[in-house]
Amino acid sequence: MHMITTDEAFREAVAGELTVAVFKTTWCGDCHFIDPFMPDVEQAYAGRIKFVQIDRDDLPDLCSELNILGIPSFIAFKNGQELVRFVSKLRKTRDEIEQFLDRAVSVASALPQA
């Protein structure tokens, strides 16, 4: 997963194709819980979704702008616009993450082509 370290890099990353931004921190236990299976999830969605990761502590202004309160948070973007987000205070399972990703692909495919 490509790590984003600047606001500018984030805006460039979400400017085009369907991109899911994963907001995490180094100290978050629930963030570490998803680490073992996320590479497999990324591989399963290769060619359909681009994934980027943002450390909430590194980009607090961006996270404030996007209203990122809980972590990990997942937000799907296409052409710079937010499509859907997956945020809950409960630990996220692989199945729940994949359901969110399926929804993101569905919403993105329903949009008119640019």
JSON list of C-alpha atoms in Angstrom, two decimals:
[
{"chain": "A", "resi": 1, "resn": "MET", "atom": "CA", "xyz": [0.00, 0.00, 0.00]},
{"chain": "A", "resi": 2, "resn": "HIS", "atom": "CA", "xyz": [1.42, 3.34, -1.05]},
{"chain": "A", "resi": 3, "resn": "MET", "atom": "CA", "xyz": [2.05, 5.65, 1.94]},
{"chain": "A", "resi": 4, "resn": "ILE", "atom": "CA", "xyz": [0.89, 9.26, 1.51]},
{"chain": "A", "resi": 5, "resn": "THR", "atom": "CA", "xyz": [2.85, 11.85, 3.49]},
{"chain": "A", "resi": 6, "resn": "THR", "atom": "CA", "xyz": [1.63, 15.22, 2.15]},
{"chain": "A", "resi": 7, "resn": "ASP", "atom": "CA", "xyz": [-1.72, 16.85, 1.46]},
{"chain": "A", "resi": 8, "resn": "GLU", "atom": "CA", "xyz": [-0.63, 17.43, -2.15]},
{"chain": "A", "resi": 9, "resn": "ALA", "atom": "CA", "xyz": [0.27, 13.75, -2.64]},
{"chain": "A", "resi": 10, "resn": "PHE", "atom": "CA", "xyz": [-3.14, 12.78, -1.23]},
{"chain": "A", "resi": 11, "resn": "ARG", "atom": "CA", "xyz": [-5.02, 15.07, -3.63]},
{"chain": "A", "resi": 12, "resn": "GLU", "atom": "CA", "xyz": [-3.01, 13.72, -6.57]},
{"chain": "A", "resi": 13, "resn": "ALA", "atom": "CA", "xyz": [-3.63, 10.12, -5.47]},
{"chain": "A", "resi": 14, "resn": "VAL", "atom": "CA", "xyz": [-7.43, 10.50, -5.34]},
{"chain": "A", "resi": 15, "resn": "ALA", "atom": "CA", "xyz": [-7.75, 12.70, -8.44]},
{"chain": "A", "resi": 16, "resn": "GLY", "atom": "CA", "xyz": [-8.45, 9.93, -10.95]},
{"chain": "A", "resi": 17, "resn": "GLU", "atom": "CA", "xyz": [-9.30, 6.26, -10.76]},
{"chain": "A", "resi": 18, "resn": "LEU", "atom": "CA", "xyz": [-11.14, 4.60, -7.87]},
{"chain": "A", "resi": 19, "resn": "THR", "atom": "CA", "xyz": [-8.86, 4.96, -4.85]},
{"chain": "A", "resi": 20, "resn": "VAL", "atom": "CA", "xyz": [-9.42, 3.81, -1.29]},
{"chain": "A", "resi": 21, "resn": "ALA", "atom": "CA", "xyz": [-7.61, 5.82, 1.36]},
{"chain": "A", "resi": 22, "resn": "VAL", "atom": "CA", "xyz": [-6.93, 3.91, 4.57]},
{"chain": "A", "resi": 23, "resn": "PHE", "atom": "CA", "xyz": [-6.38, 6.18, 7.57]},
{"chain": "A", "resi": 24, "resn": "LYS", "atom": "CA", "xyz": [-4.35, 4.60, 10.39]},
{"chain": "A", "resi": 25, "resn": "THR", "atom": "CA", "xyz": [-1.78, 5.37, 13.10]},
{"chain": "A", "resi": 26, "resn": "THR", "atom": "CA", "xyz": [1.19, 3.48, 14.45]},
{"chain": "A", "resi": 27, "resn": "TRP", "atom": "CA", "xyz": [-0.31, 3.21, 17.96]},
{"chain": "A", "resi": 28, "resn": "CYS", "atom": "CA", "xyz": [-3.76, 1.91, 16.95]},
{"chain": "A", "resi": 29, "resn": "GLY", "atom": "CA", "xyz": [-4.40, -1.73, 17.90]},
{"chain": "A", "resi": 30, "resn": "ASP", "atom": "CA", "xyz": [-7.33, -2.11, 15.50]},
{"chain": "A", "resi": 31, "resn": "CYS", "atom": "CA", "xyz": [-5.10, -0.75, 12.70]},
{"chain": "A", "resi": 32, "resn": "HIS", "atom": "CA", "xyz": [-2.52, -3.46, 13.41]},
{"chain": "A", "resi": 33, "resn": "PHE", "atom": "CA", "xyz": [-5.31, -6.08, 13.48]},
{"chain": "A", "resi": 34, "resn": "ILE", "atom": "CA", "xyz": [-5.99, -5.54, 9.75]},
{"chain": "A", "resi": 35, "resn": "ASP", "atom": "CA", "xyz": [-2.30, -5.50, 8.73]},
{"chain": "A", "resi": 36, "resn": "PRO", "atom": "CA", "xyz": [-1.91, -9.29, 8.22]},
{"chain": "A", "resi": 37, "resn": "PHE", "atom": "CA", "xyz": [-4.74, -9.63, 5.69]},
{"chain": "A", "resi": 38, "resn": "MET", "atom": "CA", "xyz": [-4.69, -6.27, 3.90]},
{"chain": "A", "resi": 39, "resn": "PRO", "atom": "CA", "xyz": [-2.01, -7.32, 1.34]},
{"chain": "A", "resi": 40, "resn": "ASP", "atom": "CA", "xyz": [-4.27, -10.21, 0.26]},
{"chain": "A", "resi": 41, "resn": "VAL", "atom": "CA", "xyz": [-7.27, -7.86, 0.09]},
{"chain": "A", "resi": 42, "resn": "GLU", "atom": "CA", "xyz": [-5.27, -5.41, -2.04]},
{"chain": "A", "resi": 43, "resn": "GLN", "atom": "CA", "xyz": [-4.29, -8.25, -4.38]},
{"chain": "A", "resi": 44, "resn": "ALA", "atom": "CA", "xyz": [-7.90, -9.40, -4.68]},
{"chain": "A", "resi": 45, "resn": "TYR", "atom": "CA", "xyz": [-8.95, -5.91, -5.82]},
{"chain": "A", "resi": 46, "resn": "ALA", "atom": "CA", "xyz": [-5.90, -5.22, -8.03]},
{"chain": "A", "resi": 47, "resn": "GLY", "atom": "CA", "xyz": [-6.91, -3.53, -11.26]},
{"chain": "A", "resi": 48, "resn": "ARG", "atom": "CA", "xyz": [-10.16, -2.27, -9.74]},
{"chain": "A", "resi": 49, "resn": "ILE", "atom": "CA", "xyz": [-9.03, -0.23, -6.72]},
{"chain": "A", "resi": 50, "resn": "LYS", "atom": "CA", "xyz": [-5.85, 1.68, -5.95]},
{"chain": "A", "resi": 51, "resn": "PHE", "atom": "CA", "xyz": [-5.02, 1.74, -2.23]},
{"chain": "A", "resi": 52, "resn": "VAL", "atom": "CA", "xyz": [-3.19, 4.47, -0.33]},
{"chain": "A", "resi": 53, "resn": "GLN", "atom": "CA", "xyz": [-2.44, 4.77, 3.37]},
{"chain": "A", "resi": 54, "resn": "ILE", "atom": "CA", "xyz": [-2.35, 7.92, 5.49]},
{"chain": "A", "resi": 55, "resn": "ASP", "atom": "CA", "xyz": [-1.07, 8.15, 9.05]},
{"chain": "A", "resi": 56, "resn": "ARG", "atom": "CA", "xyz": [-3.60, 10.38, 10.79]},
{"chain": "A", "resi": 57, "resn": "ASP", "atom": "CA", "xyz": [-0.91, 11.77, 13.07]},
{"chain": "A", "resi": 58, "resn": "ASP", "atom": "CA", "xyz": [1.24, 12.86, 10.09]},
{"chain": "A", "resi": 59, "resn": "LEU", "atom": "CA", "xyz": [-1.55, 14.81, 8.32]},
{"chain": "A", "resi": 60, "resn": "PRO", "atom": "CA", "xyz": [-3.83, 16.16, 11.06]},
{"chain": "A", "resi": 61, "resn": "ASP", "atom": "CA", "xyz": [-5.16, 19.09, 8.99]},
{"chain": "A", "resi": 62, "resn": "LEU", "atom": "CA", "xyz": [-6.19, 16.83, 6.11]},
{"chain": "A", "resi": 63, "resn": "CYS", "atom": "CA", "xyz": [-7.82, 14.38, 8.52]},
{"chain": "A", "resi": 64, "resn": "SER", "atom": "CA", "xyz": [-9.68, 17.23, 10.20]},
{"chain": "A", "resi": 65, "resn": "GLU", "atom": "CA", "xyz": [-10.88, 18.46, 6.78]},
{"chain": "A", "resi": 66, "resn": "LEU", "atom": "CA", "xyz": [-12.09, 14.93, 5.94]},
{"chain": "A", "resi": 67, "resn": "ASN", "atom": "CA", "xyz": [-13.65, 14.47, 9.39]},
{"chain": "A", "resi": 68, "resn": "ILE", "atom": "CA", "xyz": [-11.54, 11.41, 10.23]},
{"chain": "A", "resi": 69, "resn": "LEU", "atom": "CA", "xyz": [-12.34, 10.68, 13.86]},
{"chain": "A", "resi": 70, "resn": "GLY", "atom": "CA", "xyz": [-12.01, 6.92, 14.27]},
{"chain": "A", "resi": 71, "resn": "ILE", "atom": "CA", "xyz": [-9.26, 4.72, 12.91]},
{"chain": "A", "resi": 72, "resn": "PRO", "atom": "CA", "xyz": [-8.83, 2.74, 10.87]},
{"chain": "A", "resi": 73, "resn": "SER", "atom": "CA", "xyz": [-11.12, 4.57, 8.47]},
{"chain": "A", "resi": 74, "resn": "PHE", "atom": "CA", "xyz": [-11.62, 3.73, 4.81]},
{"chain": "A", "resi": 75, "resn": "ILE", "atom": "CA", "xyz": [-12.79, 6.31, 2.25]},
{"chain": "A", "resi": 76, "resn": "ALA", "atom": "CA", "xyz": [-13.31, 5.62, -1.45]},
{"chain": "A", "resi": 77, "resn": "PHE", "atom": "CA", "xyz": [-12.64, 8.46, -3.90]},
{"chain": "A", "resi": 78, "resn": "LYS", "atom": "CA", "xyz": [-12.97, 8.82, -7.65]},
{"chain": "A", "resi": 79, "resn": "ASN", "atom": "CA", "xyz": [-12.00, 11.92, -9.61]},
{"chain": "A", "resi": 80, "resn": "GLY", "atom": "CA", "xyz": [-11.27, 13.69, -6.32]},
{"chain": "A", "resi": 81, "resn": "GLN", "atom": "CA", "xyz": [-14.79, 13.16, -4.95]},
{"chain": "A", "resi": 82, "resn": "GLU", "atom": "CA", "xyz": [-15.66, 11.03, -1.94]},
{"chain": "A", "resi": 83, "resn": "LEU", "atom": "CA", "xyz": [-17.96, 8.16, -2.90]},
{"chain": "A", "resi": 84, "resn": "VAL", "atom": "CA", "xyz": [-18.43, 6.11, 0.28]},
{"chain": "A", "resi": 85, "resn": "ARG", "atom": "CA", "xyz": [-16.72, 5.63, 3.61]},
{"chain": "A", "resi": 86, "resn": "PHE", "atom": "CA", "xyz": [-16.41, 2.84, 6.16]},
{"chain": "A", "resi": 87, "resn": "VAL", "atom": "CA", "xyz": [-16.02, 4.12, 9.68]},
{"chain": "A", "resi": 88, "resn": "SER", "atom": "CA", "xyz": [-17.11, 2.45, 12.88]},
{"chain": "A", "resi": 89, "resn": "LYS", "atom": "CA", "xyz": [-15.83, 2.30, 16.42]},
{"chain": "A", "resi": 90, "resn": "LEU", "atom": "CA", "xyz": [-15.77, -1.49, 16.27]},
{"chain": "A", "resi": 91, "resn": "ARG", "atom": "CA", "xyz": [-12.84, -3.59, 15.03]},
{"chain": "A", "resi": 92, "resn": "LYS", "atom": "CA", "xyz": [-13.18, -4.13, 11.30]},
{"chain": "A", "resi": 93, "resn": "THR", "atom": "CA", "xyz": [-13.14, -7.67, 9.94]},
{"chain": "A", "resi": 94, "resn": "ARG", "atom": "CA", "xyz": [-11.85, -8.74, 6.56]},
{"chain": "A", "resi": 95, "resn": "ASP", "atom": "CA", "xyz": [-15.42, -9.56, 5.45]},
{"chain": "A", "resi": 96, "resn": "GLU", "atom": "CA", "xyz": [-16.65, -6.09, 6.44]},
{"chain": "A", "resi": 97, "resn": "ILE", "atom": "CA", "xyz": [-13.76, -4.43, 4.61]},
{"chain": "A", "resi": 98, "resn": "GLU", "atom": "CA", "xyz": [-14.41, -6.50, 1.49]},
{"chain": "A", "resi": 99, "resn": "GLN", "atom": "CA", "xyz": [-18.13, -5.64, 1.62]},
{"chain": "A", "resi": 100, "resn": "PHE", "atom": "CA", "xyz": [-17.16, -1.96, 1.75]},
{"chain": "A", "resi": 101, "resn": "LEU", "atom": "CA", "xyz": [-14.76, -2.39, -1.18]},
{"chain": "A", "resi": 102, "resn": "ASP", "atom": "CA", "xyz": [-17.45, -4.17, -3.22]},
{"chain": "A", "resi": 103, "resn": "ARG", "atom": "CA", "xyz": [-19.80, -1.24, -2.50]},
{"chain": "A", "resi": 104, "resn": "ALA", "atom": "CA", "xyz": [-17.08, 1.24, -3.56]},
{"chain": "A", "resi": 105, "resn": "VAL", "atom": "CA", "xyz": [-16.58, -0.61, -6.87]},
{"chain": "A", "resi": 106, "resn": "SER", "atom": "CA", "xyz": [-20.36, -0.68, -7.43]},
{"chain": "A", "resi": 107, "resn": "VAL", "atom": "CA", "xyz": [-20.80, 3.04, -6.73]},
{"chain": "A", "resi": 108, "resn": "ALA", "atom": "CA", "xyz": [-17.81, 3.98, -8.88]},
{"chain": "A", "resi": 109, "resn": "SER", "atom": "CA", "xyz": [-19.06, 1.90, -11.81]},
{"chain": "A", "resi": 110, "resn": "ALA", "atom": "CA", "xyz": [-22.48, 3.58, -11.61]},
{"chain": "A", "resi": 111, "resn": "LEU", "atom": "CA", "xyz": [-20.96, 7.02, -12.14]},
{"chain": "A", "resi": 112, "resn": "PRO", "atom": "CA", "xyz": [-20.89, 8.53, -15.64]},
{"chain": "A", "resi": 113, "resn": "GLN", "atom": "CA", "xyz": [-17.53, 8.05, -17.34]},
{"chain": "A", "resi": 114, "resn": "ALA", "atom": "CA", "xyz": [-15.39, 11.19, -17.39]}
]
